[in-house]
Amino acid sequence: PTEIDVNGVLRYYIIEYHIVNQSDILLTVNVTGDMLDTVLNDLDNFTFYSVSVAAFTIGSGPSSTSVEERTSENVPGLPPQNVTARNESSTSISVMWDPPPEEVLFGIPRGYIIRYEGDEELNSTELISFDQTFFLLQNLSEAVNYSIEVTAVTGAGEGPYSPPVYVVTDEDEPGIIMTPLEVQEDDFVSSTEATLRWMPPDDPNGEIIQYNIELVVIRTDFSQQGRRKKRQDVVQGECILGDLNTEISVPGTETSVTVPNLTPFTTYGFQVQAETVVGTGPFSVMQMFITPEDVPTMPQNLQVQYINS
């Protein structure tokens, strides 16, 4: 009030406020007469309030005309509800949820964000429309246990995330095994027995239940002198793939196998594929090796011809 309207010593102001349409719950705050502003605390988020002021001398004067104002947005008070997820394939998971209760949105809903984590770093989706309560996560890794959480977003930011749910993507056929390890001198148990080794595939896409090994004899050409081609010629590919010699399977926990009954001083090639419960992956590139030399076998058909005395 102006000084002429005070009609006495202004002792304090009485500020009355309530949530619009809830006038039965009236709150008051007194401030000293020398103050012309104050802050009202502990208000509800994103809520319209009606505020009026009255001056007090020996009694309270009439209240001012009410002013309505809405408090600012805040982040949602609760996460989305009833979050569920299920695997749709070896690389995708569907996620479903219900919106948070409207009374705890505390702002204009902008949408949802899903964050998920498997073997790799934490990932998040782009903002999903608030009208949507379903999303398909894609391009995931095979046979990985993912944790999935969902949050609602207002203009003030992200609210709390939902408790994580866990889903394992399906297994798939394994990836290719890179070129098997070269057979070293120490890998030959004898001229007729060798240990073959390989590394697991970079993308197992599940539990490797076994490895399948194919061993073939490489038919090499003979020069006019009847000698075998040199080892470097064979390795460079100047050879002809022979018939399948041996098929071997070993448990998925093994990455080597010792093969007996080989022929000395013979060129072999072997390739390996991994297998999961879903199926087999592609065979690796062929790795070739030559078994060591050995003493010759007994000469055959020995004949003696009399020439003269």
PDB file of C-alpha atoms in Angstrom:
ATOM      1  CA  PRO A   1       0.000   0.000   0.000  1.00  0.00           C
ATOM      2  CA  THR A   2       1.054   3.620  -0.423  1.00  0.00           C
ATOM      3  CA  GLU A   3       2.098   5.462   2.711  1.00  0.00           C
ATOM      4  CA  ILE A   4      -1.212   7.376   2.875  1.00  0.00           C
ATOM      5  CA  ASP A   5      -3.082   4.045   2.824  1.00  0.00           C
ATOM      6  CA  VAL A   6      -1.127   2.381   5.635  1.00  0.00           C
ATOM      7  CA  ASN A   7      -3.248   3.928   8.329  1.00  0.00           C
ATOM      8  CA  GLY A   8      -0.726   3.157  11.051  1.00  0.00           C
ATOM      9  CA  VAL A   9       2.599   1.485  11.647  1.00  0.00           C
ATOM     10  CA  LEU A  10       3.136  -1.253   9.044  1.00  0.00           C
ATOM     11  CA  ARG A  11       4.276  -4.209  11.075  1.00  0.00           C
ATOM     12  CA  TYR A  12       4.381  -6.992   8.454  1.00  0.00           C
ATOM     13  CA  TYR A  13       2.853  -8.437   5.333  1.00  0.00           C
ATOM     14  CA  ILE A  14       0.808 -11.597   5.220  1.00  0.00           C
ATOM     15  CA  ILE A  15       1.360 -13.654   2.063  1.00  0.00           C
ATOM     16  CA  GLU A  16      -1.353 -16.179   1.344  1.00  0.00           C
ATOM     17  CA  TYR A  17      -0.932 -18.847  -1.349  1.00  0.00           C
ATOM     18  CA  HIS A  18      -2.478 -22.110  -2.437  1.00  0.00           C
ATOM     19  CA  ILE A  19      -2.539 -24.486  -5.362  1.00  0.00           C
ATOM     20  CA  VAL A  20      -5.068 -23.327  -7.925  1.00  0.00           C
ATOM     21  CA  ASN A  21      -8.396 -25.125  -7.418  1.00  0.00           C
ATOM     22  CA  GLN A  22      -7.286 -26.172  -3.919  1.00  0.00           C
ATOM     23  CA  SER A  23      -8.204 -23.036  -1.948  1.00  0.00           C
ATOM     24  CA  ASP A  24      -9.188 -25.102   1.057  1.00  0.00           C
ATOM     25  CA  ILE A  25      -5.472 -25.716   1.703  1.00  0.00           C
ATOM     26  CA  LEU A  26      -4.324 -22.141   2.358  1.00  0.00           C
ATOM     27  CA  LEU A  27      -0.710 -21.452   3.304  1.00  0.00           C
ATOM     28  CA  THR A  28       0.611 -18.202   4.805  1.00  0.00           C
ATOM     29  CA  VAL A  29       3.988 -16.548   5.280  1.00  0.00           C
ATOM     30  CA  ASN A  30       4.657 -13.324   7.273  1.00  0.00           C
ATOM     31  CA  VAL A  31       7.459 -10.959   6.236  1.00  0.00           C
ATOM     32  CA  THR A  32       8.574  -7.729   7.908  1.00  0.00           C
ATOM     33  CA  GLY A  33       7.060  -4.450   6.793  1.00  0.00           C
ATOM     34  CA  ASP A  34      10.289  -3.176   5.275  1.00  0.00           C
ATOM     35  CA  MET A  35      10.451  -6.020   2.736  1.00  0.00           C
ATOM     36  CA  LEU A  36       8.875  -5.882  -0.706  1.00  0.00           C
ATOM     37  CA  ASP A  37       9.703  -9.387  -1.930  1.00  0.00           C
ATOM     38  CA  THR A  38      10.262 -12.902  -0.628  1.00  0.00           C
ATOM     39  CA  VAL A  39      10.781 -16.448  -1.831  1.00  0.00           C
ATOM     40  CA  LEU A  40       8.175 -19.144  -1.290  1.00  0.00           C
ATOM     41  CA  ASN A  41       9.827 -22.501  -0.719  1.00  0.00           C
ATOM     42  CA  ASP A  42       8.798 -26.158  -0.730  1.00  0.00           C
ATOM     43  CA  LEU A  43       6.297 -25.743  -3.547  1.00  0.00           C
ATOM     44  CA  ASP A  44       5.209 -28.544  -5.839  1.00  0.00           C
ATOM     45  CA  ASN A  45       6.919 -28.865  -9.202  1.00  0.00           C
ATOM     46  CA  PHE A  46       5.308 -27.485 -12.354  1.00  0.00           C
ATOM     47  CA  THR A  47       2.168 -26.451 -10.446  1.00  0.00           C
ATOM     48  CA  PHE A  48      -0.031 -23.333 -10.659  1.00  0.00           C
ATOM     49  CA  TYR A  49      -0.287 -21.328  -7.404  1.00  0.00           C
ATOM     50  CA  SER A  50      -2.547 -18.433  -6.499  1.00  0.00           C
ATOM     51  CA  VAL A  51      -0.786 -15.752  -4.408  1.00  0.00           C
ATOM     52  CA  SER A  52      -2.141 -12.668  -2.615  1.00  0.00           C
ATOM     53  CA  VAL A  53      -0.697 -10.195  -0.058  1.00  0.00           C
ATOM     54  CA  ALA A  54      -2.254  -8.255   2.841  1.00  0.00           C
ATOM     55  CA  ALA A  55      -0.674  -5.585   5.077  1.00  0.00           C
ATOM     56  CA  PHE A  56      -0.911  -5.705   8.885  1.00  0.00           C
ATOM     57  CA  THR A  57      -0.909  -2.760  11.364  1.00  0.00           C
ATOM     58  CA  ILE A  58      -3.231  -3.229  14.307  1.00  0.00           C
ATOM     59  CA  GLY A  59      -4.976  -5.782  12.174  1.00  0.00           C
ATOM     60  CA  SER A  60      -4.966  -7.263   8.727  1.00  0.00           C
ATOM     61  CA  GLY A  61      -6.095  -5.189   5.809  1.00  0.00           C
ATOM     62  CA  PRO A  62      -7.819  -6.571   2.718  1.00  0.00           C
ATOM     63  CA  SER A  63      -5.849  -8.972   0.511  1.00  0.00           C
ATOM     64  CA  SER A  64      -4.602  -7.931  -2.883  1.00  0.00           C
ATOM     65  CA  THR A  65      -5.939  -9.326  -6.093  1.00  0.00           C
ATOM     66  CA  SER A  66      -4.617 -12.867  -6.527  1.00  0.00           C
ATOM     67  CA  VAL A  67      -1.850 -13.572  -9.008  1.00  0.00           C
ATOM     68  CA  GLU A  68      -1.438 -17.034 -10.545  1.00  0.00           C
ATOM     69  CA  GLU A  69       1.981 -18.393 -11.456  1.00  0.00           C
ATOM     70  CA  ARG A  70       3.303 -21.853 -12.249  1.00  0.00           C
ATOM     71  CA  THR A  71       6.496 -23.280 -10.752  1.00  0.00           C
ATOM     72  CA  SER A  72       9.280 -24.473 -13.032  1.00  0.00           C
ATOM     73  CA  GLU A  73       9.620 -27.934 -14.557  1.00  0.00           C
ATOM     74  CA  ASN A  74      11.642 -30.579 -12.806  1.00  0.00           C
ATOM     75  CA  VAL A  75      12.827 -34.018 -13.794  1.00  0.00           C
ATOM     76  CA  PRO A  76      10.288 -36.824 -13.310  1.00  0.00           C
ATOM     77  CA  GLY A  77      10.042 -38.142  -9.785  1.00  0.00           C
ATOM     78  CA  LEU A  78       9.728 -41.803 -10.767  1.00  0.00           C
ATOM     79  CA  PRO A  79      11.032 -43.968 -13.625  1.00  0.00           C
ATOM     80  CA  PRO A  80       8.831 -45.664 -16.228  1.00  0.00           C
ATOM     81  CA  GLN A  81       6.888 -48.563 -14.749  1.00  0.00           C
ATOM     82  CA  ASN A  82       6.653 -52.287 -15.549  1.00  0.00           C
ATOM     83  CA  VAL A  83       9.728 -52.414 -17.783  1.00  0.00           C
ATOM     84  CA  THR A  84      10.102 -55.751 -19.578  1.00  0.00           C
ATOM     85  CA  ALA A  85      12.382 -56.974 -22.349  1.00  0.00           C
ATOM     86  CA  ARG A  86      12.785 -60.093 -24.470  1.00  0.00           C
ATOM     87  CA  ASN A  87      15.242 -61.267 -27.085  1.00  0.00           C
ATOM     88  CA  GLU A  88      13.909 -61.223 -30.633  1.00  0.00           C
ATOM     89  CA  SER A  89      16.992 -62.609 -32.388  1.00  0.00           C
ATOM     90  CA  SER A  90      20.717 -62.979 -31.930  1.00  0.00           C
ATOM     91  CA  THR A  91      21.151 -59.227 -32.476  1.00  0.00           C
ATOM     92  CA  SER A  92      17.909 -57.591 -31.266  1.00  0.00           C
ATOM     93  CA  ILE A  93      15.907 -57.119 -28.031  1.00  0.00           C
ATOM     94  CA  SER A  94      12.442 -55.578 -27.683  1.00  0.00           C
ATOM     95  CA  VAL A  95      11.751 -53.328 -24.674  1.00  0.00           C
ATOM     96  CA  MET A  96       8.296 -52.439 -23.292  1.00  0.00           C
ATOM     97  CA  TRP A  97       7.234 -50.114 -20.437  1.00  0.00           C
ATOM     98  CA  ASP A  98       4.421 -47.990 -18.959  1.00  0.00           C
ATOM     99  CA  PRO A  99       4.698 -44.206 -18.420  1.00  0.00           C
ATOM    100  CA  PRO A 100       5.436 -42.833 -14.944  1.00  0.00           C
ATOM    101  CA  PRO A 101       2.334 -41.681 -13.026  1.00  0.00           C
ATOM    102  CA  GLU A 102       1.202 -38.312 -14.373  1.00  0.00           C
ATOM    103  CA  GLU A 103       1.419 -36.639 -10.952  1.00  0.00           C
ATOM    104  CA  VAL A 104       5.173 -37.259 -10.771  1.00  0.00           C
ATOM    105  CA  LEU A 105       6.085 -36.112 -14.284  1.00  0.00           C
ATOM    106  CA  PHE A 106       6.791 -32.600 -12.920  1.00  0.00           C
ATOM    107  CA  GLY A 107       6.931 -31.079 -16.382  1.00  0.00           C
ATOM    108  CA  ILE A 108       6.058 -31.445 -20.034  1.00  0.00           C
ATOM    109  CA  PRO A 109       7.098 -34.970 -21.059  1.00  0.00           C
ATOM    110  CA  ARG A 110       9.591 -34.946 -23.909  1.00  0.00           C
ATOM    111  CA  GLY A 111      10.119 -38.699 -24.281  1.00  0.00           C
ATOM    112  CA  TYR A 112      12.151 -41.674 -23.071  1.00  0.00           C
ATOM    113  CA  ILE A 113      15.765 -42.817 -23.207  1.00  0.00           C
ATOM    114  CA  ILE A 114      16.900 -46.442 -22.961  1.00  0.00           C
ATOM    115  CA  ARG A 115      20.409 -47.251 -21.841  1.00  0.00           C
ATOM    116  CA  TYR A 116      21.820 -50.734 -22.229  1.00  0.00           C
ATOM    117  CA  GLU A 117      25.106 -52.471 -21.575  1.00  0.00           C
ATOM    118  CA  GLY A 118      26.547 -55.818 -22.599  1.00  0.00           C
ATOM    119  CA  ASP A 119      30.161 -56.768 -23.131  1.00  0.00           C
ATOM    120  CA  GLU A 120      30.881 -53.402 -24.678  1.00  0.00           C
ATOM    121  CA  GLU A 121      30.614 -49.897 -23.221  1.00  0.00           C
ATOM    122  CA  LEU A 122      27.345 -48.360 -21.990  1.00  0.00           C
ATOM    123  CA  ASN A 123      25.048 -47.275 -24.845  1.00  0.00           C
ATOM    124  CA  SER A 124      21.951 -45.073 -24.979  1.00  0.00           C
ATOM    125  CA  THR A 125      19.203 -44.577 -27.529  1.00  0.00           C
ATOM    126  CA  GLU A 126      18.182 -41.248 -28.983  1.00  0.00           C
ATOM    127  CA  LEU A 127      15.119 -39.612 -27.445  1.00  0.00           C
ATOM    128  CA  ILE A 128      12.052 -41.814 -28.015  1.00  0.00           C
ATOM    129  CA  SER A 129       8.633 -40.201 -28.404  1.00  0.00           C
ATOM    130  CA  PHE A 130       6.602 -40.049 -25.182  1.00  0.00           C
ATOM    131  CA  ASP A 131       3.655 -41.576 -27.050  1.00  0.00           C
ATOM    132  CA  GLN A 132       5.734 -44.694 -27.672  1.00  0.00           C
ATOM    133  CA  THR A 133       6.121 -47.387 -25.011  1.00  0.00           C
ATOM    134  CA  PHE A 134       7.928 -49.969 -27.155  1.00  0.00           C
ATOM    135  CA  PHE A 135      11.370 -49.968 -28.742  1.00  0.00           C
ATOM    136  CA  LEU A 136      13.496 -52.518 -30.600  1.00  0.00           C
ATOM    137  CA  LEU A 137      17.202 -52.468 -29.783  1.00  0.00           C
ATOM    138  CA  GLN A 138      19.138 -53.643 -32.839  1.00  0.00           C
ATOM    139  CA  ASN A 139      22.699 -54.343 -33.981  1.00  0.00           C
ATOM    140  CA  LEU A 140      23.530 -56.045 -30.693  1.00  0.00           C
ATOM    141  CA  SER A 141      26.150 -58.718 -30.159  1.00  0.00           C
ATOM    142  CA  GLU A 142      25.250 -62.396 -30.237  1.00  0.00           C
ATOM    143  CA  ALA A 143      24.921 -64.449 -27.029  1.00  0.00           C
ATOM    144  CA  VAL A 144      25.511 -61.469 -24.713  1.00  0.00           C
ATOM    145  CA  ASN A 145      23.732 -60.698 -21.429  1.00  0.00           C
ATOM    146  CA  TYR A 146      22.404 -57.116 -21.644  1.00  0.00           C
ATOM    147  CA  SER A 147      21.210 -54.922 -18.774  1.00  0.00           C
ATOM    148  CA  ILE A 148      18.450 -52.509 -19.842  1.00  0.00           C
ATOM    149  CA  GLU A 149      17.086 -49.414 -18.054  1.00  0.00           C
ATOM    150  CA  VAL A 150      14.539 -46.763 -19.106  1.00  0.00           C
ATOM    151  CA  THR A 151      14.057 -43.141 -18.011  1.00  0.00           C
ATOM    152  CA  ALA A 152      11.442 -40.470 -18.744  1.00  0.00           C
ATOM    153  CA  VAL A 153      12.575 -37.016 -19.855  1.00  0.00           C
ATOM    154  CA  THR A 154      11.025 -33.554 -19.325  1.00  0.00           C
ATOM    155  CA  GLY A 155      12.316 -30.134 -20.247  1.00  0.00           C
ATOM    156  CA  ALA A 156      14.372 -30.208 -17.046  1.00  0.00           C
ATOM    157  CA  GLY A 157      16.199 -33.389 -18.006  1.00  0.00           C
ATOM    158  CA  GLU A 158      16.259 -37.115 -17.312  1.00  0.00           C
ATOM    159  CA  GLY A 159      14.508 -38.628 -14.323  1.00  0.00           C
ATOM    160  CA  PRO A 160      15.601 -41.713 -12.417  1.00  0.00           C
ATOM    161  CA  TYR A 161      16.246 -44.872 -14.414  1.00  0.00           C
ATOM    162  CA  SER A 162      14.183 -47.986 -13.883  1.00  0.00           C
ATOM    163  CA  PRO A 163      15.750 -50.994 -12.142  1.00  0.00           C
ATOM    164  CA  PRO A 164      17.720 -53.003 -14.722  1.00  0.00           C
ATOM    165  CA  VAL A 165      16.220 -55.968 -16.501  1.00  0.00           C
ATOM    166  CA  TYR A 166      18.514 -58.576 -18.039  1.00  0.00           C
ATOM    167  CA  VAL A 167      18.138 -60.357 -21.364  1.00  0.00           C
ATOM    168  CA  VAL A 168      20.550 -62.638 -23.230  1.00  0.00           C
ATOM    169  CA  THR A 169      20.557 -62.429 -27.022  1.00  0.00           C
ATOM    170  CA  ASP A 170      20.341 -65.685 -28.962  1.00  0.00           C
ATOM    171  CA  GLU A 171      23.403 -67.561 -30.099  1.00  0.00           C
ATOM    172  CA  ASP A 172      24.288 -67.616 -33.782  1.00  0.00           C
ATOM    173  CA  GLU A 173      26.661 -69.400 -36.107  1.00  0.00           C
ATOM    174  CA  PRO A 174      30.258 -68.555 -35.194  1.00  0.00           C
ATOM    175  CA  GLY A 175      32.466 -66.298 -37.268  1.00  0.00           C
ATOM    176  CA  ILE A 176      35.418 -67.458 -39.318  1.00  0.00           C
ATOM    177  CA  ILE A 177      38.616 -68.666 -37.698  1.00  0.00           C
ATOM    178  CA  MET A 178      41.580 -66.730 -38.958  1.00  0.00           C
ATOM    179  CA  THR A 179      44.362 -68.718 -40.640  1.00  0.00           C
ATOM    180  CA  PRO A 180      45.335 -71.627 -38.349  1.00  0.00           C
ATOM    181  CA  LEU A 181      48.736 -71.447 -36.716  1.00  0.00           C
ATOM    182  CA  GLU A 182      51.651 -72.574 -38.834  1.00  0.00           C
ATOM    183  CA  VAL A 183      52.876 -76.054 -37.988  1.00  0.00           C
ATOM    184  CA  GLN A 184      56.284 -75.660 -36.365  1.00  0.00           C
ATOM    185  CA  GLU A 185      59.104 -78.164 -36.081  1.00  0.00           C
ATOM    186  CA  ASP A 186      58.202 -78.815 -32.440  1.00  0.00           C
ATOM    187  CA  ASP A 187      54.659 -79.752 -33.488  1.00  0.00           C
ATOM    188  CA  PHE A 188      55.856 -82.903 -35.240  1.00  0.00           C
ATOM    189  CA  VAL A 189      55.755 -85.831 -32.842  1.00  0.00           C
ATOM    190  CA  SER A 190      57.348 -87.917 -35.583  1.00  0.00           C
ATOM    191  CA  SER A 191      57.406 -88.076 -39.362  1.00  0.00           C
ATOM    192  CA  THR A 192      53.908 -89.611 -39.221  1.00  0.00           C
ATOM    193  CA  GLU A 193      52.300 -87.599 -36.419  1.00  0.00           C
ATOM    194  CA  ALA A 194      51.749 -83.827 -36.065  1.00  0.00           C
ATOM    195  CA  THR A 195      49.902 -81.460 -33.731  1.00  0.00           C
ATOM    196  CA  LEU A 196      47.642 -78.911 -35.464  1.00  0.00           C
ATOM    197  CA  ARG A 197      46.761 -75.664 -33.669  1.00  0.00           C
ATOM    198  CA  TRP A 198      44.366 -72.731 -34.157  1.00  0.00           C
ATOM    199  CA  MET A 199      42.873 -69.749 -32.317  1.00  0.00           C
ATOM    200  CA  PRO A 200      39.162 -69.366 -31.459  1.00  0.00           C
ATOM    201  CA  PRO A 201      37.133 -67.136 -33.812  1.00  0.00           C
ATOM    202  CA  ASP A 202      37.025 -63.436 -32.992  1.00  0.00           C
ATOM    203  CA  ASP A 203      33.215 -63.674 -33.074  1.00  0.00           C
ATOM    204  CA  PRO A 204      32.167 -66.916 -31.365  1.00  0.00           C
ATOM    205  CA  ASN A 205      28.505 -65.732 -31.270  1.00  0.00           C
ATOM    206  CA  GLY A 206      27.790 -68.214 -28.496  1.00  0.00           C
ATOM    207  CA  GLU A 207      29.408 -71.169 -26.808  1.00  0.00           C
ATOM    208  CA  ILE A 208      31.706 -73.118 -29.120  1.00  0.00           C
ATOM    209  CA  ILE A 209      30.666 -76.744 -28.662  1.00  0.00           C
ATOM    210  CA  GLN A 210      33.233 -78.235 -31.028  1.00  0.00           C
ATOM    211  CA  TYR A 211      35.766 -77.584 -33.764  1.00  0.00           C
ATOM    212  CA  ASN A 212      35.745 -79.492 -37.048  1.00  0.00           C
ATOM    213  CA  ILE A 213      39.051 -80.082 -38.824  1.00  0.00           C
ATOM    214  CA  GLU A 214      39.479 -81.222 -42.408  1.00  0.00           C
ATOM    215  CA  LEU A 215      42.875 -82.648 -43.400  1.00  0.00           C
ATOM    216  CA  VAL A 216      43.757 -83.168 -47.062  1.00  0.00           C
ATOM    217  CA  VAL A 217      46.778 -84.435 -48.944  1.00  0.00           C
ATOM    218  CA  ILE A 218      48.218 -81.906 -51.341  1.00  0.00           C
ATOM    219  CA  ARG A 219      49.237 -83.523 -54.655  1.00  0.00           C
ATOM    220  CA  THR A 220      52.409 -81.828 -55.840  1.00  0.00           C
ATOM    221  CA  ASP A 221      53.881 -81.990 -59.329  1.00  0.00           C
ATOM    222  CA  PHE A 222      57.171 -83.754 -59.991  1.00  0.00           C
ATOM    223  CA  SER A 223      59.898 -82.201 -62.026  1.00  0.00           C
ATOM    224  CA  GLN A 224      61.564 -84.017 -64.923  1.00  0.00           C
ATOM    225  CA  GLN A 225      64.199 -85.268 -62.497  1.00  0.00           C
ATOM    226  CA  GLY A 226      61.443 -86.852 -60.404  1.00  0.00           C
ATOM    227  CA  ARG A 227      62.029 -84.601 -57.410  1.00  0.00           C
ATOM    228  CA  ARG A 228      59.293 -82.965 -55.355  1.00  0.00           C
ATOM    229  CA  LYS A 229      58.751 -79.265 -55.612  1.00  0.00           C
ATOM    230  CA  LYS A 230      60.481 -77.262 -52.946  1.00  0.00           C
ATOM    231  CA  ARG A 231      58.579 -76.324 -49.795  1.00  0.00           C
ATOM    232  CA  GLN A 232      58.382 -72.640 -50.758  1.00  0.00           C
ATOM    233  CA  ASP A 233      56.716 -73.581 -54.040  1.00  0.00           C
ATOM    234  CA  VAL A 234      54.028 -75.521 -52.188  1.00  0.00           C
ATOM    235  CA  VAL A 235      53.393 -72.714 -49.709  1.00  0.00           C
ATOM    236  CA  GLN A 236      53.062 -70.238 -52.570  1.00  0.00           C
ATOM    237  CA  GLY A 237      50.195 -72.275 -53.899  1.00  0.00           C
ATOM    238  CA  GLU A 238      51.829 -74.175 -56.765  1.00  0.00           C
ATOM    239  CA  CYS A 239      50.001 -77.348 -55.828  1.00  0.00           C
ATOM    240  CA  ILE A 240      46.825 -79.293 -56.461  1.00  0.00           C
ATOM    241  CA  LEU A 241      44.316 -79.994 -53.686  1.00  0.00           C
ATOM    242  CA  GLY A 242      44.017 -83.731 -53.206  1.00  0.00           C
ATOM    243  CA  ASP A 243      41.222 -85.873 -51.822  1.00  0.00           C
ATOM    244  CA  LEU A 244      39.870 -85.394 -48.304  1.00  0.00           C
ATOM    245  CA  ASN A 245      42.080 -87.479 -46.065  1.00  0.00           C
ATOM    246  CA  THR A 246      40.659 -87.039 -42.544  1.00  0.00           C
ATOM    247  CA  GLU A 247      37.742 -85.346 -40.782  1.00  0.00           C
ATOM    248  CA  ILE A 248      38.239 -84.715 -37.071  1.00  0.00           C
ATOM    249  CA  SER A 249      36.037 -83.095 -34.417  1.00  0.00           C
ATOM    250  CA  VAL A 250      37.265 -81.974 -30.996  1.00  0.00           C
ATOM    251  CA  PRO A 251      35.452 -80.334 -28.036  1.00  0.00           C
ATOM    252  CA  GLY A 252      35.071 -76.561 -28.117  1.00  0.00           C
ATOM    253  CA  THR A 253      37.444 -76.226 -25.173  1.00  0.00           C
ATOM    254  CA  GLU A 254      40.329 -77.568 -27.291  1.00  0.00           C
ATOM    255  CA  THR A 255      42.350 -75.534 -29.772  1.00  0.00           C
ATOM    256  CA  SER A 256      44.720 -78.263 -30.965  1.00  0.00           C
ATOM    257  CA  VAL A 257      44.652 -81.881 -32.068  1.00  0.00           C
ATOM    258  CA  THR A 258      47.389 -84.446 -32.707  1.00  0.00           C
ATOM    259  CA  VAL A 259      46.889 -86.373 -35.934  1.00  0.00           C
ATOM    260  CA  PRO A 260      48.572 -89.812 -36.356  1.00  0.00           C
ATOM    261  CA  ASN A 261      49.097 -92.041 -39.387  1.00  0.00           C
ATOM    262  CA  LEU A 262      50.486 -89.349 -41.677  1.00  0.00           C
ATOM    263  CA  THR A 263      52.833 -90.137 -44.533  1.00  0.00           C
ATOM    264  CA  PRO A 264      56.429 -88.926 -44.178  1.00  0.00           C
ATOM    265  CA  PHE A 265      57.690 -86.164 -46.446  1.00  0.00           C
ATOM    266  CA  THR A 266      54.171 -85.380 -47.679  1.00  0.00           C
ATOM    267  CA  THR A 267      52.407 -82.030 -48.078  1.00  0.00           C
ATOM    268  CA  TYR A 268      49.147 -81.699 -46.183  1.00  0.00           C
ATOM    269  CA  GLY A 269      46.634 -78.895 -45.782  1.00  0.00           C
ATOM    270  CA  PHE A 270      44.145 -78.414 -42.953  1.00  0.00           C
ATOM    271  CA  GLN A 271      41.302 -76.022 -42.266  1.00  0.00           C
ATOM    272  CA  VAL A 272      39.137 -75.493 -39.180  1.00  0.00           C
ATOM    273  CA  GLN A 273      35.571 -74.372 -38.511  1.00  0.00           C
ATOM    274  CA  ALA A 274      33.846 -73.602 -35.202  1.00  0.00           C
ATOM    275  CA  GLU A 275      30.386 -74.858 -34.262  1.00  0.00           C
ATOM    276  CA  THR A 276      27.688 -73.631 -31.847  1.00  0.00           C
ATOM    277  CA  VAL A 277      24.264 -75.115 -31.123  1.00  0.00           C
ATOM    278  CA  VAL A 278      22.924 -72.958 -33.958  1.00  0.00           C
ATOM    279  CA  GLY A 279      25.265 -74.286 -36.619  1.00  0.00           C
ATOM    280  CA  THR A 280      28.744 -74.237 -38.088  1.00  0.00           C
ATOM    281  CA  GLY A 281      30.735 -71.235 -39.173  1.00  0.00           C
ATOM    282  CA  PRO A 282      32.824 -70.973 -42.353  1.00  0.00           C
ATOM    283  CA  PHE A 283      36.050 -72.902 -42.710  1.00  0.00           C
ATOM    284  CA  SER A 284      39.298 -71.064 -42.194  1.00  0.00           C
ATOM    285  CA  VAL A 285      41.873 -70.495 -44.881  1.00  0.00           C
ATOM    286  CA  MET A 286      43.866 -73.650 -45.628  1.00  0.00           C
ATOM    287  CA  GLN A 287      47.149 -73.998 -43.713  1.00  0.00           C
ATOM    288  CA  MET A 288      49.718 -76.264 -45.363  1.00  0.00           C
ATOM    289  CA  PHE A 289      52.641 -78.181 -43.927  1.00  0.00           C
ATOM    290  CA  ILE A 290      55.105 -80.884 -44.961  1.00  0.00           C
ATOM    291  CA  THR A 291      55.789 -83.859 -42.725  1.00  0.00           C
ATOM    292  CA  PRO A 292      59.465 -84.556 -41.960  1.00  0.00           C
ATOM    293  CA  GLU A 293      61.597 -86.916 -43.984  1.00  0.00           C
ATOM    294  CA  ASP A 294      62.234 -90.437 -42.738  1.00  0.00           C
ATOM    295  CA  VAL A 295      64.395 -93.390 -43.637  1.00  0.00           C
ATOM    296  CA  PRO A 296      63.256 -95.071 -46.855  1.00  0.00           C
ATOM    297  CA  THR A 297      61.293 -98.256 -46.849  1.00  0.00           C
ATOM    298  CA  MET A 298      62.788-101.591 -47.901  1.00  0.00           C
ATOM    299  CA  PRO A 299      63.575-101.851 -51.628  1.00  0.00           C
ATOM    300  CA  GLN A 300      61.129-104.065 -53.453  1.00  0.00           C
ATOM    301  CA  ASN A 301      61.467-106.702 -56.194  1.00  0.00           C
ATOM    302  CA  LEU A 302      65.208-107.163 -55.831  1.00  0.00           C
ATOM    303  CA  GLN A 303      66.638-109.119 -58.761  1.00  0.00           C
ATOM    304  CA  VAL A 304      70.161-110.358 -59.515  1.00  0.00           C
ATOM    305  CA  GLN A 305      71.190-111.072 -63.110  1.00  0.00           C
ATOM    306  CA  TYR A 306      74.244-113.164 -63.983  1.00  0.00           C
ATOM    307  CA  ILE A 307      76.521-111.228 -66.379  1.00  0.00           C
ATOM    308  CA  ASN A 308      79.709-113.310 -66.569  1.00  0.00           C
ATOM    309  CA  SER A 309      82.063-115.227 -64.437  1.00  0.00           C
TER     310      SER A 309
END
